[in-house]
Amino acid sequence: MIAEKQVVEEPACIPAQLNIAGIPVVPFETYDHALEGIEWAIESNRKSFCAAVNPIKMYNAWHDPELLKLLQQTDITICDGVGVSIASRIIHGRGIKRITGCDLFFKLIGLASAKGWGVFLLGASAESNAAARAELQRTYPNLRIVGWQDGYFKDSGEVIEKINASKADLLFVAMGSPKQEYWIARHRQAINARFCMGVGGSFDIAAGAIRRAPKIFRMTGTEFLFRFALEPRKRLSHQKILLYFLLRVIGRKLSGADESIGWA
């Protein structure tokens, strides 16, 4: 069962959320802006759950009430897709800066290193987890990786005990989406870490097992073109979902219908 979110007044450094397809998204203006808001949450000892959303995750949420509820209760939801930014422009007349979960993960690792926060890495294979730890430690010698666990475990209770015993401030979960978000949401009240975030394949990227798109693609929001060239069949299905997503948003806007929750 997903724990209920407590309503807490947002700090000035975290902008008011925008309702995009029934899901609240924080319109951070820059990565530094996002880091500022997250740092505030961590330093104030507020337990925060961060999730990245793209059109595919939103599409899935329209057809999965539990996932929709989860995303509506997430403390910090970031725009991890050009389609979400376009939808915001259609609905609200303003786009949202794309803050990718992977890039934010690496920037948070850098911030944790500078602030002395303890980090726990949960997920991926044992080999990938170990390689990611080694690379992150090499890049950030002062980084405090206080615990780790691969994603192949049976007893969540034992893992939570391990996380809490490590006294980690930040918990990064790499189990793939939405599995990682479900796991965090179901156990967030039992986890003592002040900040939890699902990071997908970020450990594999840190380990060098997955190649990221060249920087020019990432900076221009066209990473999907690079991925399409590598996996055309899989990415074609994703583009069909993106088209459906945008047509649905446009249809709602033209009809003047209320931007209500759960309009699948």
CSV table of C-alpha atoms in Angstrom, one decimal:
chain,number,residue,atom,x,y,z
A,1,MET,CA,0.0,0.0,0.0
A,2,ILE,CA,1.3,3.4,-0.9
A,3,ALA,CA,1.7,5.7,2.1
A,4,GLU,CA,-0.3,9.0,2.1
A,5,LYS,CA,1.6,12.2,1.5
A,6,GLN,CA,1.6,14.8,4.2
A,7,VAL,CA,0.8,18.3,3.0
A,8,VAL,CA,3.7,20.6,3.8
A,9,GLU,CA,4.1,24.2,2.7
A,10,GLU,CA,6.6,24.4,-0.1
A,11,PRO,CA,9.7,26.6,0.4
A,12,ALA,CA,10.1,29.7,-1.9
A,13,CYS,CA,12.9,27.9,-3.8
A,14,ILE,CA,10.5,25.2,-5.0
A,15,PRO,CA,8.1,26.7,-7.5
A,16,ALA,CA,4.4,26.0,-7.3
A,17,GLN,CA,3.6,22.8,-9.2
A,18,LEU,CA,1.9,22.9,-12.6
A,19,ASN,CA,-0.8,20.3,-13.3
A,20,ILE,CA,0.2,18.4,-16.4
A,21,ALA,CA,-2.2,15.7,-17.5
A,22,GLY,CA,-3.4,15.3,-13.9
A,23,ILE,CA,0.2,15.1,-12.5
A,24,PRO,CA,1.8,17.9,-10.6
A,25,VAL,CA,5.2,18.9,-12.1
A,26,VAL,CA,7.7,21.3,-10.5
A,27,PRO,CA,8.8,23.9,-13.1
A,28,PHE,CA,12.4,24.3,-12.1
A,29,GLU,CA,14.1,26.9,-14.2
A,30,THR,CA,17.6,25.4,-14.1
A,31,TYR,CA,19.5,22.4,-12.6
A,32,ASP,CA,20.9,24.8,-10.0
A,33,HIS,CA,17.4,25.8,-9.2
A,34,ALA,CA,16.4,22.1,-8.7
A,35,LEU,CA,19.5,21.5,-6.5
A,36,GLU,CA,18.7,24.5,-4.4
A,37,GLY,CA,15.2,23.2,-3.7
A,38,ILE,CA,16.4,19.7,-3.0
A,39,GLU,CA,19.1,21.0,-0.7
A,40,TRP,CA,16.6,23.0,1.2
A,41,ALA,CA,14.4,19.8,1.7
A,42,ILE,CA,17.4,17.7,2.8
A,43,GLU,CA,18.8,20.3,5.2
A,44,SER,CA,15.4,20.9,6.8
A,45,ASN,CA,15.2,17.1,7.6
A,46,ARG,CA,12.1,16.8,5.5
A,47,LYS,CA,11.6,13.4,4.0
A,48,SER,CA,11.3,14.0,0.2
A,49,PHE,CA,10.5,11.6,-2.7
A,50,CYS,CA,11.6,12.8,-6.1
A,51,ALA,CA,10.4,11.2,-9.4
A,52,ALA,CA,11.1,12.0,-13.0
A,53,VAL,CA,8.2,12.0,-15.5
A,54,ASN,CA,8.0,11.8,-19.2
A,55,PRO,CA,5.1,11.3,-21.7
A,56,ILE,CA,5.4,7.5,-21.4
A,57,LYS,CA,5.2,7.5,-17.7
A,58,MET,CA,2.2,9.9,-17.8
A,59,TYR,CA,0.5,7.7,-20.4
A,60,ASN,CA,1.0,4.7,-18.2
A,61,ALA,CA,-0.4,6.6,-15.2
A,62,TRP,CA,-3.6,7.4,-17.2
A,63,HIS,CA,-4.2,3.7,-17.4
A,64,ASP,CA,-2.9,2.7,-13.9
A,65,PRO,CA,-4.8,4.4,-11.0
A,66,GLU,CA,-2.1,3.3,-8.5
A,67,LEU,CA,0.7,4.9,-10.5
A,68,LEU,CA,-1.4,8.0,-11.0
A,69,LYS,CA,-2.0,8.3,-7.2
A,70,LEU,CA,1.7,7.7,-6.6
A,71,LEU,CA,2.8,10.5,-8.9
A,72,GLN,CA,0.2,12.9,-7.4
A,73,GLN,CA,1.7,12.2,-4.0
A,74,THR,CA,5.4,12.6,-5.0
A,75,ASP,CA,7.0,15.6,-3.3
A,76,ILE,CA,9.2,16.7,-6.2
A,77,THR,CA,8.3,15.6,-9.7
A,78,ILE,CA,10.6,16.8,-12.4
A,79,CYS,CA,10.1,17.2,-16.2
A,80,ASP,CA,12.2,14.5,-17.8
A,81,GLY,CA,10.9,14.7,-21.4
A,82,VAL,CA,10.5,17.3,-24.1
A,83,GLY,CA,6.9,16.1,-24.5
A,84,VAL,CA,6.0,17.2,-21.0
A,85,SER,CA,7.5,20.6,-21.6
A,86,ILE,CA,5.4,20.9,-24.8
A,87,ALA,CA,2.3,19.8,-23.0
A,88,SER,CA,2.9,22.5,-20.4
A,89,ARG,CA,3.2,25.2,-23.1
A,90,ILE,CA,0.0,24.0,-24.6
A,91,ILE,CA,-1.9,23.9,-21.3
A,92,HIS,CA,-0.4,26.8,-19.4
A,93,GLY,CA,1.2,28.9,-22.0
A,94,ARG,CA,4.7,28.3,-20.7
A,95,GLY,CA,7.2,25.4,-21.1
A,96,ILE,CA,9.1,23.6,-18.4
A,97,LYS,CA,12.8,23.2,-18.3
A,98,ARG,CA,13.8,19.6,-18.9
A,99,ILE,CA,15.6,18.2,-15.8
A,100,THR,CA,16.6,14.7,-16.7
A,101,GLY,CA,16.7,12.1,-13.9
A,102,CYS,CA,20.1,10.9,-14.9
A,103,ASP,CA,21.7,14.3,-15.0
A,104,LEU,CA,20.1,15.3,-11.8
A,105,PHE,CA,21.4,12.1,-10.2
A,106,PHE,CA,25.0,13.0,-11.1
A,107,LYS,CA,24.6,16.6,-10.0
A,108,LEU,CA,23.1,15.4,-6.6
A,109,ILE,CA,26.1,13.1,-6.2
A,110,GLY,CA,28.4,16.1,-6.7
A,111,LEU,CA,26.3,18.1,-4.1
A,112,ALA,CA,26.4,15.2,-1.7
A,113,SER,CA,30.2,15.0,-2.0
A,114,ALA,CA,30.5,18.8,-1.3
A,115,LYS,CA,28.0,18.7,1.7
A,116,GLY,CA,29.3,15.5,3.2
A,117,TRP,CA,25.9,13.7,2.9
A,118,GLY,CA,25.9,9.9,3.1
A,119,VAL,CA,24.6,8.1,0.0
A,120,PHE,CA,23.1,4.7,-0.4
A,121,LEU,CA,23.0,3.0,-3.8
A,122,LEU,CA,20.2,0.4,-4.2
A,123,GLY,CA,19.6,-1.4,-7.4
A,124,ALA,CA,21.2,-2.7,-10.7
A,125,SER,CA,23.2,-5.9,-10.8
A,126,ALA,CA,25.9,-6.6,-8.2
A,127,GLU,CA,28.6,-6.0,-10.9
A,128,SER,CA,27.1,-2.8,-12.2
A,129,ASN,CA,26.5,-1.5,-8.7
A,130,ALA,CA,30.1,-2.1,-7.7
A,131,ALA,CA,31.4,-0.5,-10.9
A,132,ALA,CA,29.2,2.5,-10.4
A,133,ARG,CA,30.4,2.9,-6.8
A,134,ALA,CA,34.0,2.7,-8.0
A,135,GLU,CA,33.5,5.3,-10.8
A,136,LEU,CA,31.6,7.7,-8.5
A,137,GLN,CA,34.2,7.4,-5.8
A,138,ARG,CA,37.0,8.0,-8.4
A,139,THR,CA,35.2,11.1,-9.7
A,140,TYR,CA,34.3,12.4,-6.3
A,141,PRO,CA,37.0,11.3,-3.8
A,142,ASN,CA,35.1,12.9,-0.9
A,143,LEU,CA,31.8,11.2,-1.6
A,144,ARG,CA,30.5,9.2,1.3
A,145,ILE,CA,28.9,6.0,-0.1
A,146,VAL,CA,27.7,4.6,3.2
A,147,GLY,CA,25.9,1.6,1.8
A,148,TRP,CA,24.8,-0.4,-1.2
A,149,GLN,CA,22.6,-3.3,-2.3
A,150,ASP,CA,22.0,-4.7,-5.7
A,151,GLY,CA,18.4,-4.9,-7.0
A,152,TYR,CA,18.1,-8.7,-6.7
A,153,PHE,CA,16.8,-9.2,-3.2
A,154,LYS,CA,13.7,-10.9,-1.7
A,155,ASP,CA,13.3,-9.2,1.7
A,156,SER,CA,12.6,-5.5,1.5
A,157,GLY,CA,12.5,-5.4,5.3
A,158,GLU,CA,16.2,-6.5,5.5
A,159,VAL,CA,17.2,-3.9,2.9
A,160,ILE,CA,15.4,-1.1,4.8
A,161,GLU,CA,17.2,-2.1,8.0
A,162,LYS,CA,20.5,-2.0,6.0
A,163,ILE,CA,19.6,1.5,4.7
A,164,ASN,CA,18.7,2.8,8.1
A,165,ALA,CA,21.8,1.3,9.7
A,166,SER,CA,23.9,3.1,7.2
A,167,LYS,CA,22.4,6.5,8.3
A,168,ALA,CA,22.3,7.5,4.7
A,169,ASP,CA,20.9,11.0,3.9
A,170,LEU,CA,20.2,10.2,0.2
A,171,LEU,CA,18.8,7.0,-1.2
A,172,PHE,CA,19.0,6.4,-4.9
A,173,VAL,CA,17.0,3.4,-6.3
A,174,ALA,CA,17.9,2.0,-9.7
A,175,MET,CA,15.2,-0.7,-10.4
A,176,GLY,CA,13.7,0.7,-13.6
A,177,SER,CA,10.5,2.7,-13.7
A,178,PRO,CA,7.8,2.4,-12.3
A,179,LYS,CA,9.1,-0.5,-10.1
A,180,GLN,CA,11.6,1.8,-8.3
A,181,GLU,CA,8.9,4.4,-7.6
A,182,TYR,CA,6.5,1.8,-6.3
A,183,TRP,CA,9.2,0.4,-4.0
A,184,ILE,CA,10.0,3.9,-2.6
A,185,ALA,CA,6.4,4.9,-2.2
A,186,ARG,CA,5.5,1.6,-0.3
A,187,HIS,CA,8.4,1.9,2.1
A,188,ARG,CA,9.1,5.6,2.4
A,189,GLN,CA,7.7,5.9,5.9
A,190,ALA,CA,10.0,3.2,7.1
A,191,ILE,CA,13.1,4.6,5.4
A,192,ASN,CA,15.1,7.2,7.4
A,193,ALA,CA,16.9,8.7,4.5
A,194,ARG,CA,15.9,12.3,4.0
A,195,PHE,CA,15.8,12.1,0.2
A,196,CYS,CA,14.8,9.2,-2.0
A,197,MET,CA,14.8,9.1,-5.8
A,198,GLY,CA,14.4,6.6,-8.6
A,199,VAL,CA,17.2,6.9,-11.1
A,200,GLY,CA,16.5,4.2,-13.7
A,201,GLY,CA,19.7,3.1,-15.5
A,202,SER,CA,21.9,5.7,-14.0
A,203,PHE,CA,24.1,3.2,-12.2
A,204,ASP,CA,24.6,1.3,-15.4
A,205,ILE,CA,25.6,4.6,-17.1
A,206,ALA,CA,28.0,5.5,-14.2
A,207,ALA,CA,29.4,2.0,-14.6
A,208,GLY,CA,29.9,2.5,-18.3
A,209,ALA,CA,27.6,-0.4,-19.2
A,210,ILE,CA,25.1,1.9,-21.0
A,211,ARG,CA,26.2,4.6,-23.4
A,212,ARG,CA,24.6,8.0,-23.0
A,213,ALA,CA,23.7,10.1,-26.0
A,214,PRO,CA,26.3,12.7,-27.0
A,215,LYS,CA,26.0,15.9,-25.1
A,216,ILE,CA,24.7,17.8,-28.2
A,217,PHE,CA,21.6,15.6,-28.2
A,218,ARG,CA,21.1,15.9,-24.5
A,219,MET,CA,21.4,19.7,-24.6
A,220,THR,CA,18.9,20.1,-27.4
A,221,GLY,CA,16.4,17.7,-26.1
A,222,THR,CA,16.8,15.4,-29.0
A,223,GLU,CA,18.2,12.4,-27.2
A,224,PHE,CA,15.3,10.4,-28.5
A,225,LEU,CA,16.8,10.6,-32.0
A,226,PHE,CA,20.0,9.0,-30.8
A,227,ARG,CA,18.1,6.2,-29.0
A,228,PHE,CA,15.9,5.7,-32.0
A,229,ALA,CA,19.0,5.0,-34.1
A,230,LEU,CA,20.1,2.4,-31.6
A,231,GLU,CA,16.7,0.8,-31.0
A,232,PRO,CA,14.4,1.7,-33.8
A,233,ARG,CA,11.6,-0.8,-33.1
A,234,LYS,CA,11.4,0.0,-29.4
A,235,ARG,CA,11.7,3.7,-29.9
A,236,LEU,CA,9.0,3.7,-32.7
A,237,SER,CA,6.4,2.5,-30.1
A,238,HIS,CA,7.6,5.2,-27.8
A,239,GLN,CA,7.0,7.9,-30.5
A,240,LYS,CA,3.5,6.6,-31.1
A,241,ILE,CA,2.8,7.1,-27.4
A,242,LEU,CA,4.3,10.6,-27.5
A,243,LEU,CA,2.0,11.4,-30.5
A,244,TYR,CA,-1.0,10.1,-28.7
A,245,PHE,CA,0.0,12.0,-25.6
A,246,LEU,CA,0.3,15.3,-27.4
A,247,LEU,CA,-2.9,14.8,-29.4
A,248,ARG,CA,-4.8,14.1,-26.1
A,249,VAL,CA,-3.4,17.3,-24.5
A,250,ILE,CA,-4.3,19.4,-27.6
A,251,GLY,CA,-7.8,17.8,-27.7
A,252,ARG,CA,-8.4,18.7,-24.1
A,253,LYS,CA,-7.1,22.2,-24.6
A,254,LEU,CA,-9.3,22.9,-27.7
A,255,SER,CA,-12.4,21.4,-26.0
A,256,GLY,CA,-11.9,23.7,-23.0
A,257,ALA,CA,-12.3,20.7,-20.7
A,258,ASP,CA,-11.1,21.0,-17.1
A,259,GLU,CA,-7.6,19.7,-16.7
A,260,SER,CA,-8.8,17.2,-14.1
A,261,ILE,CA,-7.2,14.2,-12.6
A,262,GLY,CA,-7.2,10.9,-14.5
A,263,TRP,CA,-8.6,11.8,-17.9
A,264,ALA,CA,-7.7,8.5,-19.7
